[in-house]
Every structure is written in structure tokens, then in C-alpha cells.
Short mmCIF file of C-alpha atoms in Angstrom, two decimals:
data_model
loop_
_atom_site.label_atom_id
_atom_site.label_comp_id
_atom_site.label_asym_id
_atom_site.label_seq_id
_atom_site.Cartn_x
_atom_site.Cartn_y
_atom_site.Cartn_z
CA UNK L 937 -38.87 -0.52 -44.85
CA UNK L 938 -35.13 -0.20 -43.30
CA UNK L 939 -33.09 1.77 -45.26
CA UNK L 940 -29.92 -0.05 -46.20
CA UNK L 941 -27.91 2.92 -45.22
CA UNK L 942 -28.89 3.21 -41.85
CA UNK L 943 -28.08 1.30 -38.62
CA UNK L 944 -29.59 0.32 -35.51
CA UNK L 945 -27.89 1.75 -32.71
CA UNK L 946 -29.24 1.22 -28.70
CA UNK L 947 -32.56 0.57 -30.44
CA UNK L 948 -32.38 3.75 -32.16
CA UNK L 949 -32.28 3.56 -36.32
CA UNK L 950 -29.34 5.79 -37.42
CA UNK L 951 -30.62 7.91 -40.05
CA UNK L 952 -28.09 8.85 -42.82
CA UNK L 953 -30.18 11.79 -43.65
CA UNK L 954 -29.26 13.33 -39.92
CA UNK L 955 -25.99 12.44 -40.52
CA UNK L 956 -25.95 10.23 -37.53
CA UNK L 957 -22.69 8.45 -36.28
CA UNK L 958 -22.94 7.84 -32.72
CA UNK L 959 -19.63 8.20 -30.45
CA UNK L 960 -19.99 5.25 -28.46
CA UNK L 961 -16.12 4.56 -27.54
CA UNK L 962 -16.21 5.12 -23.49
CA UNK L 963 -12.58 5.57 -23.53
CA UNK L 964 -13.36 9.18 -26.51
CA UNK L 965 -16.38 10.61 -24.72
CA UNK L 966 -14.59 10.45 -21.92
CA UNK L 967 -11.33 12.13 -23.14
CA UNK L 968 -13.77 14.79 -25.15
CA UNK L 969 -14.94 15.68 -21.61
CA UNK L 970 -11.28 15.95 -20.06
CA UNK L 971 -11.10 18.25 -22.72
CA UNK L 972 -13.53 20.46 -21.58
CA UNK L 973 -13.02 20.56 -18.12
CA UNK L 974 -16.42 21.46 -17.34
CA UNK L 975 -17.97 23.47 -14.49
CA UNK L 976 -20.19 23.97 -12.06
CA UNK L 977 -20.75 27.76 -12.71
CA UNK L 978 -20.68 26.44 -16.88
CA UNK L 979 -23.70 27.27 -19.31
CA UNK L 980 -23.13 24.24 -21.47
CA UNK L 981 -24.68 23.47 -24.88
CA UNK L 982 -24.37 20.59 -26.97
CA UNK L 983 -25.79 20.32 -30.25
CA UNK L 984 -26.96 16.98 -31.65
CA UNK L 985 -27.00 14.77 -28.45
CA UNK L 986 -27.54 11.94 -30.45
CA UNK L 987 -28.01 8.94 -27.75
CA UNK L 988 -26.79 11.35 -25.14
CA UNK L 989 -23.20 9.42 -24.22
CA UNK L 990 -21.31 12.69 -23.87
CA UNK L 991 -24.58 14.22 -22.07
CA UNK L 992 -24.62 11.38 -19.40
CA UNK L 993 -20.92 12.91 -18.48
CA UNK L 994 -21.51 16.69 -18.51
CA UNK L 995 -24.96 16.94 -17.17
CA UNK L 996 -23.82 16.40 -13.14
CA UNK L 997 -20.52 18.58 -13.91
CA UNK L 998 -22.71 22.05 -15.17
CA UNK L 999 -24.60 24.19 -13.99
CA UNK L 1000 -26.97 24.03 -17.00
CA UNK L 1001 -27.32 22.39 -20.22
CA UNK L 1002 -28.79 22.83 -23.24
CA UNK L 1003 -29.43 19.97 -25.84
CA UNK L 1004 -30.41 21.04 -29.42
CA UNK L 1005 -31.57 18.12 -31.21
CA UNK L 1006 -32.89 17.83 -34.84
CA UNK L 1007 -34.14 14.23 -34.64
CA UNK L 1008 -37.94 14.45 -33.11
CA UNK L 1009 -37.60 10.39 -32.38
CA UNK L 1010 -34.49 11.04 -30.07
CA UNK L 1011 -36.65 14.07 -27.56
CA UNK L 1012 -38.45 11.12 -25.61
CA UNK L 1013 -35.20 9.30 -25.17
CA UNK L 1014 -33.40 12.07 -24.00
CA UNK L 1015 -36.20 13.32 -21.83
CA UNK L 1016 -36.71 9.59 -20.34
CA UNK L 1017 -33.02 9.06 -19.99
CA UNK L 1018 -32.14 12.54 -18.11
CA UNK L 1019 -34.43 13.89 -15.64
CA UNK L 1020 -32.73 17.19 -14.47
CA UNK L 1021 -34.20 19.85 -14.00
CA UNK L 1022 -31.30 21.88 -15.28
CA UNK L 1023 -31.60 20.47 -18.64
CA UNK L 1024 -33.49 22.03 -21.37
CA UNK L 1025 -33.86 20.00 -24.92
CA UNK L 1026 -34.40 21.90 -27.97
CA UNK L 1027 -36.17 20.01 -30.80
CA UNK L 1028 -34.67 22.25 -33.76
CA UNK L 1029 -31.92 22.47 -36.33
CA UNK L 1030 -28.80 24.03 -35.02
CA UNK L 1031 -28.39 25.83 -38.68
CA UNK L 1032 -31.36 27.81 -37.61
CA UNK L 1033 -31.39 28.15 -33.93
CA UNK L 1034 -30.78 31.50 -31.87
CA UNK L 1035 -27.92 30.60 -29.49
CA UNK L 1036 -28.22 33.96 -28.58
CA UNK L 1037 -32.22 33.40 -26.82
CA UNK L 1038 -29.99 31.17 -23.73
CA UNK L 1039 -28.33 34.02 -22.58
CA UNK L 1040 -30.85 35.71 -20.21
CA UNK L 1041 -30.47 38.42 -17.85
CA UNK L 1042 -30.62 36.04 -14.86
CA UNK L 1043 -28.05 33.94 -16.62
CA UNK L 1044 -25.75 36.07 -18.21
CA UNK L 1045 -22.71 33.52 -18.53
CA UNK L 1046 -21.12 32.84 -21.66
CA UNK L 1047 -22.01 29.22 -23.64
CA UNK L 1048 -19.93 26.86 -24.15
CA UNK L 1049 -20.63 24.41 -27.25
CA UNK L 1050 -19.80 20.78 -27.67
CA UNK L 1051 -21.15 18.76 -30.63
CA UNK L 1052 -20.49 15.63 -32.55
CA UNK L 1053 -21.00 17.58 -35.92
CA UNK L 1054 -22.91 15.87 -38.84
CA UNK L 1055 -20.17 16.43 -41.75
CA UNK L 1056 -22.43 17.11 -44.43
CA UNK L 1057 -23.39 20.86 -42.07
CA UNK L 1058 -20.09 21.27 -40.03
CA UNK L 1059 -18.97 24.66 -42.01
CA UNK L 1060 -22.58 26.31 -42.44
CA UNK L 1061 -22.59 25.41 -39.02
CA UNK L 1062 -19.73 26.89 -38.17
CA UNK L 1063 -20.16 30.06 -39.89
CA UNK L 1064 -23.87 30.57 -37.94
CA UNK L 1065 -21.98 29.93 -34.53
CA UNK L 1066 -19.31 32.62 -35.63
CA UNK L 1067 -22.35 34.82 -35.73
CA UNK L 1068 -23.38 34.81 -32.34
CA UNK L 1069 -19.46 34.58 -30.35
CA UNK L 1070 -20.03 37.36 -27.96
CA UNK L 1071 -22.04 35.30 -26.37
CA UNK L 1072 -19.78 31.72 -26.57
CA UNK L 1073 -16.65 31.21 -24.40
CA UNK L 1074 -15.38 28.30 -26.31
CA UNK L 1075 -16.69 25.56 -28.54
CA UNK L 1076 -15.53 21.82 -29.27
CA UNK L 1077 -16.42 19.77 -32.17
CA UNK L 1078 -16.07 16.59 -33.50
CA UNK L 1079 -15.71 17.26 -37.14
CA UNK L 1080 -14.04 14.98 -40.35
CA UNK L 1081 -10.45 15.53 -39.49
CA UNK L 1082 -10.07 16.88 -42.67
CA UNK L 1083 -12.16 20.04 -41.69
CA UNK L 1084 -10.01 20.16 -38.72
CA UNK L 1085 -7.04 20.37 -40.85
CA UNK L 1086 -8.44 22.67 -43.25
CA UNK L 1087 -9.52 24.99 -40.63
CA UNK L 1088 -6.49 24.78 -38.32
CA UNK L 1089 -3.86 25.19 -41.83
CA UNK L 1090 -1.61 28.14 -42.09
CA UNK L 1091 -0.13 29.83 -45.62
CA UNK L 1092 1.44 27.95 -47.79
CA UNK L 1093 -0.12 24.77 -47.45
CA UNK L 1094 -2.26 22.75 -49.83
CA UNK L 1095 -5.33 22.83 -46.74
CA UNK L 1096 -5.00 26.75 -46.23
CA UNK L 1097 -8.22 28.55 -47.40
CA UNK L 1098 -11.27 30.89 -46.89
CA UNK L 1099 -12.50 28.62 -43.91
CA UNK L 1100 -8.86 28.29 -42.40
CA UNK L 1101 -9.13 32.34 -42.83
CA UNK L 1102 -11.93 33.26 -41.48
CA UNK L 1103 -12.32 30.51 -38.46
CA UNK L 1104 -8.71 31.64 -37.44
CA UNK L 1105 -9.75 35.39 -38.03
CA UNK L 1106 -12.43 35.14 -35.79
CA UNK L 1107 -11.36 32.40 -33.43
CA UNK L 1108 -8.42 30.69 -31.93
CA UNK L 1109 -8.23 27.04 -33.37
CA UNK L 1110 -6.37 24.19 -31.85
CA UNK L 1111 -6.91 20.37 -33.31
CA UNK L 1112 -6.87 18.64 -30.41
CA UNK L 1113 -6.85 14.72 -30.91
CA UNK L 1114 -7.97 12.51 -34.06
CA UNK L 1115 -11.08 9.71 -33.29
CA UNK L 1116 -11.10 6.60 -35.33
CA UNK L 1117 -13.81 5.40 -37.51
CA UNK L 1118 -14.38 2.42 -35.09
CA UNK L 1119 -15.05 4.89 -32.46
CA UNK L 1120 -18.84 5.23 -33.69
CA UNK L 1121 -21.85 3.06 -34.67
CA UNK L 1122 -22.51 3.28 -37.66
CA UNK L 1123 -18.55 3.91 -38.84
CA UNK L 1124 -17.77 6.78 -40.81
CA UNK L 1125 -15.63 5.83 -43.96
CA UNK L 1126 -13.20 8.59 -42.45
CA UNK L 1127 -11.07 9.78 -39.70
CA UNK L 1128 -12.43 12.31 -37.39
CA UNK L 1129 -10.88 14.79 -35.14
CA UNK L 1130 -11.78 17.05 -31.67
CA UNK L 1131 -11.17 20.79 -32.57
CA UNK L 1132 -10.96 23.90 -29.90
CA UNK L 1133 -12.61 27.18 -31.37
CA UNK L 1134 -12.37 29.73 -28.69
CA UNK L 1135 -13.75 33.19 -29.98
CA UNK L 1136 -10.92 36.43 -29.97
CA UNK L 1137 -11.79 39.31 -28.30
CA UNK L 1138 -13.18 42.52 -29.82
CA UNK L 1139 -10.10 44.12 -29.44
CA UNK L 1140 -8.15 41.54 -31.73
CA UNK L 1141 -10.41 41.85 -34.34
CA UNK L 1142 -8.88 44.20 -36.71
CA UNK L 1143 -10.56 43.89 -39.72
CA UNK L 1144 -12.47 47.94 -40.52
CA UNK L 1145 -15.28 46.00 -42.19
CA UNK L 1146 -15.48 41.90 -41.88
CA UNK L 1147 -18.24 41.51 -44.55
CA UNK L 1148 -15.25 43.09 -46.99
CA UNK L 1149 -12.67 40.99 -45.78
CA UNK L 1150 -14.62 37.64 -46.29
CA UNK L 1151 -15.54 38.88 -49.73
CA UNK L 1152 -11.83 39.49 -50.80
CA UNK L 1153 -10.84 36.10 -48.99
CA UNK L 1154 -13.68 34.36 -51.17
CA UNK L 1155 -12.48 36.12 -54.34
CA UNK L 1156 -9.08 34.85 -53.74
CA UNK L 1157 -9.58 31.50 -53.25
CA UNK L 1158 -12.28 31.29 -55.98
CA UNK L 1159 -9.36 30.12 -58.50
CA UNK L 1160 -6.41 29.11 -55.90
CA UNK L 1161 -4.37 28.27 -58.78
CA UNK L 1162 -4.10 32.19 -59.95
CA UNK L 1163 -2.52 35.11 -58.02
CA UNK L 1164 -3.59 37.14 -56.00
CA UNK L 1165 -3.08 39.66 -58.89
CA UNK L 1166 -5.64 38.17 -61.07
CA UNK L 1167 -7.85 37.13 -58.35
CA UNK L 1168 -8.41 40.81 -57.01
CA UNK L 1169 -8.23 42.74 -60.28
CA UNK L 1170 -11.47 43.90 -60.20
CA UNK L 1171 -10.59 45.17 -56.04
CA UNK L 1172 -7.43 46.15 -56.46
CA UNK L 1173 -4.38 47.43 -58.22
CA UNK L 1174 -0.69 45.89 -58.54
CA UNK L 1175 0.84 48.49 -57.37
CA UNK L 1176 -1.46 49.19 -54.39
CA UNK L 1177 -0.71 45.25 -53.76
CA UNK L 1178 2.71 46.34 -53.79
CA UNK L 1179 2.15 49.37 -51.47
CA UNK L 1180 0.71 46.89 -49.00
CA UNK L 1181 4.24 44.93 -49.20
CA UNK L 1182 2.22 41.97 -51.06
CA UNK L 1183 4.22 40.52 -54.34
CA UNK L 1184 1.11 40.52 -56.74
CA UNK L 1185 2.90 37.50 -58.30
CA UNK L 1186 1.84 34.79 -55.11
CA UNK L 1187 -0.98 32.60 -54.86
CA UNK L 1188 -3.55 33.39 -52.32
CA UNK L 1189 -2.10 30.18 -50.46
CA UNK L 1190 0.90 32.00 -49.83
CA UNK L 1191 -0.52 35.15 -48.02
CA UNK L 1192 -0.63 35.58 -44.62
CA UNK L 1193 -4.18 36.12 -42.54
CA UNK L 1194 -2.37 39.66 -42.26
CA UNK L 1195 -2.02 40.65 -45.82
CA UNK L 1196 -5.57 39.94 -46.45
CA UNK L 1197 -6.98 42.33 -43.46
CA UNK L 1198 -4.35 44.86 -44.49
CA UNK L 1199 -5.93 44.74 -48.33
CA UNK L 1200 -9.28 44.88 -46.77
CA UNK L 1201 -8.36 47.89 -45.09
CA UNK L 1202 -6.77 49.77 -47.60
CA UNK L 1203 -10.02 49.23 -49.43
CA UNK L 1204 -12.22 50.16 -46.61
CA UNK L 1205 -10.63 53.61 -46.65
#
């Protein structure tokens, strides 16, 4: 039975489940790849291929690529279509893969990521890739532009939150260019947008202890609405807000990345 849902695509049925939309608009996948620039001295990875229309561009421009690909009835296709023996395809889910088993000793380069993103897993997603950037150079998505704008937002803005926090804490984040639903077979109901994620250095990270930081960031966002001083009540006092230069009267929205690493700090002492 054909699920109303889903489409047919290059033979292939789009399964809603995968959170397939296919980027089939020549004139995007080739702009995404501008984008990149790629290499030949790149480690590329690209996480659901789909019907491989952004592989078919990188795969002669690297020096190797990695597919990681959660539908088993796209493998053969990709394996029939690309024949290179610099290609390795990874039948797994990218929530759960170790990006960090393609860095060898032989191969030691840092990965760079490109993915048309399923919306449904884009910030779980996310958050696992944040886990393993010593070993990524840079990474470019295809998310619901709304994501993009939530993680690219700065204080005092209606989009500004935990993931604007922590993907800016950890990362520098640049929205590149929006994609239109037309772009894709089947359409998506909403606009989509290319984001740049390129992970900071050691050295910039500041935070004492990051595990405390993202719990304070998730307490104060739990209830945007109240202030920071009833958000953080049970972490901290006014007047040690106040110590820290932070008016205990503002909303989390209207913090700066700053103020919450400096709280974080003063705690971790």
C-alpha cells in the first residue's frame, strides 16, 4: 500500500517517516557546493545523501567522502550510482553514529559535514555533532529556516534561546541563504535555509564547566516569560546577580551569551 504521505521521487518512494525532502533544484545544490568550496586535501561527510544530488558534485572535488545514510533502500542506489573508491557509505542513523571512528591516524584531517537535515532531528542532531567538534572543521546544513533563525538570534529577540546559546557558545553561526519549498520533491510546507557552523577553538571556550552552563541556560529559558531572578533562584542570589553586573529584573532574552558564562562561573567557584 502507498502511503498517502509519501512521494515518488527518481523511482525512489519518499518516506515521511525519514523525513525525506529531496533537494533537486540544480541551480541550490549547486550554490550549497559554492558554499563549501571543497577540496582536494578535504575529509568530507554528508549525512543523509538522500538521492545523492549534492554527492554527484562533491565526490570528484574531495579527497574522501563519507555518506551516512539511514534509509537501507537508498545503499544500492548510492553504491550503483557512485563507484569511487574514495567513498565509504554508512548504513546508520546519524543520531547515533561515531563521527569520531573517520578520523584515523593515516587520515588525521578534520571533517567537514554537509547534510540536508530531516527537521523533525535537526537539534538532537546538532547537539551530538557539538559533541565530537575537535574533530570537525566546519559543518553546513540545510535546516527549516526557522532553526536557522533561532540558532543564529542574538539577545533581545523573540528567536533568542538555549539553542541560539549554546550553538553560538560552541560554534560560529552564519545563515547563509534561504531555499524555497519548490526547491525539493516532495515540498516542505516551509521555508528552509543553508547555515555555517564552524566549531571555536579551545581557547575561546570560556565556560569553567559547560555541563553547568547548559543547565543554567535551560533553567532560564524554561519559563522565558520570568526573570532571570525567578528563573535561577534556586542557583543563585539577587545580589550575586547584581555582583555579576546582571539587573535580576530582565528576562533571560535580554542577557547576553556573556552574562550567562560569567553566572556559570561564579557558580563553578
Amino acid at each position: 500500500m502507498v502511503n498517502k504521505n509519501s512521494k515518488v521521487v527518481q523511482g525512489h518512494q519518499a518516506r515521511k517517516r525519514f523525513g525525506q525532502n529531496f533537494l533537486t533544484d540544480s541551480f541550490y545544490i549547486n550554490r550549497i557546493v559554492t558554499a563549501i568550496n571543497p577540496t582536494a586535501e578535504d575529509q568530507m561527510v554528508e549525512i543523509g545523501p538522500g538521492l545523492g544530488a549534492i554527492t554527484e558534485l562533491l565526490i570528484d572535488q574531495v579527497g574522501s567522502l563519507d555518506l551516512v545514510e539511514l534509509d537501507k533502500d537508498l545503499i544500492p542506489r548510492l553504491k550503483n550510482k557512485f563507484k569511487q573508491t574514495h567513498l565509504n557509505i554508512h548504513h546508520s542513523d546519524a543520531l547515533k553514529f561515531d563521527f569520531s571512528s573517520l578520523v584515523t591516524k593515516e587520515n588525521n584531517n578534520k571533517l567537514r559535514i554537509v547534510g540536508n537535515l530531516p527537521y523533525n532531528i535537526s537539534t538532537p542532531l546538532i547537539f551530538h555533532l557539538l559533541s565530537y567538534r575537535e574533530h570537525i572543521q566546519d559543518m553546513y546544513f540545510m535546516l527549516q529556516k526557522e532553526v536557522v533563525e533561532r540558532i543564529c538570534a542574538t539577545s533581545n529577540s523573540k528567536t533568542y534561546g538555549r539553542l541560539s546559546i549554546m550553538s553560538q557558545y560552541y560554534c560560529h553561526a552564519e545563515m547563509l541563504f534561504t531555499v524555497p519549498p519548490g526547491a525539493f520533491q516532495p515540498a516542505p510546507k516551509v521555508d528552509s535555509a543553508i547555515i555555517k557552523l564552524t566549531p571555536r577553538s579551545e581557547a575561546e571556550l570560556s565556560a569553567k564547566d559547560p555541563k553547568l552552563l547548559a543547565e543554567l541556560v535551560t533553567a532560564s529559558f524554561n519559563q522565558r516569560r520570568k526573570t532571570i531572578r525567578n528563573n535561577l533562584k534556586k542557583h543563585i542570589s539577587e545580589a550575586d546577580l547584581k555582583s555579576l553586573d546582571i539587573n535580576p529584573g530582565e528576562r533571560p532574552e535580554n542577557l547576553e551569551i556573556q552574562d550567562f558564562i560569567n553566572i556559570a562561573n561564579f557558580l563553578f567557584k
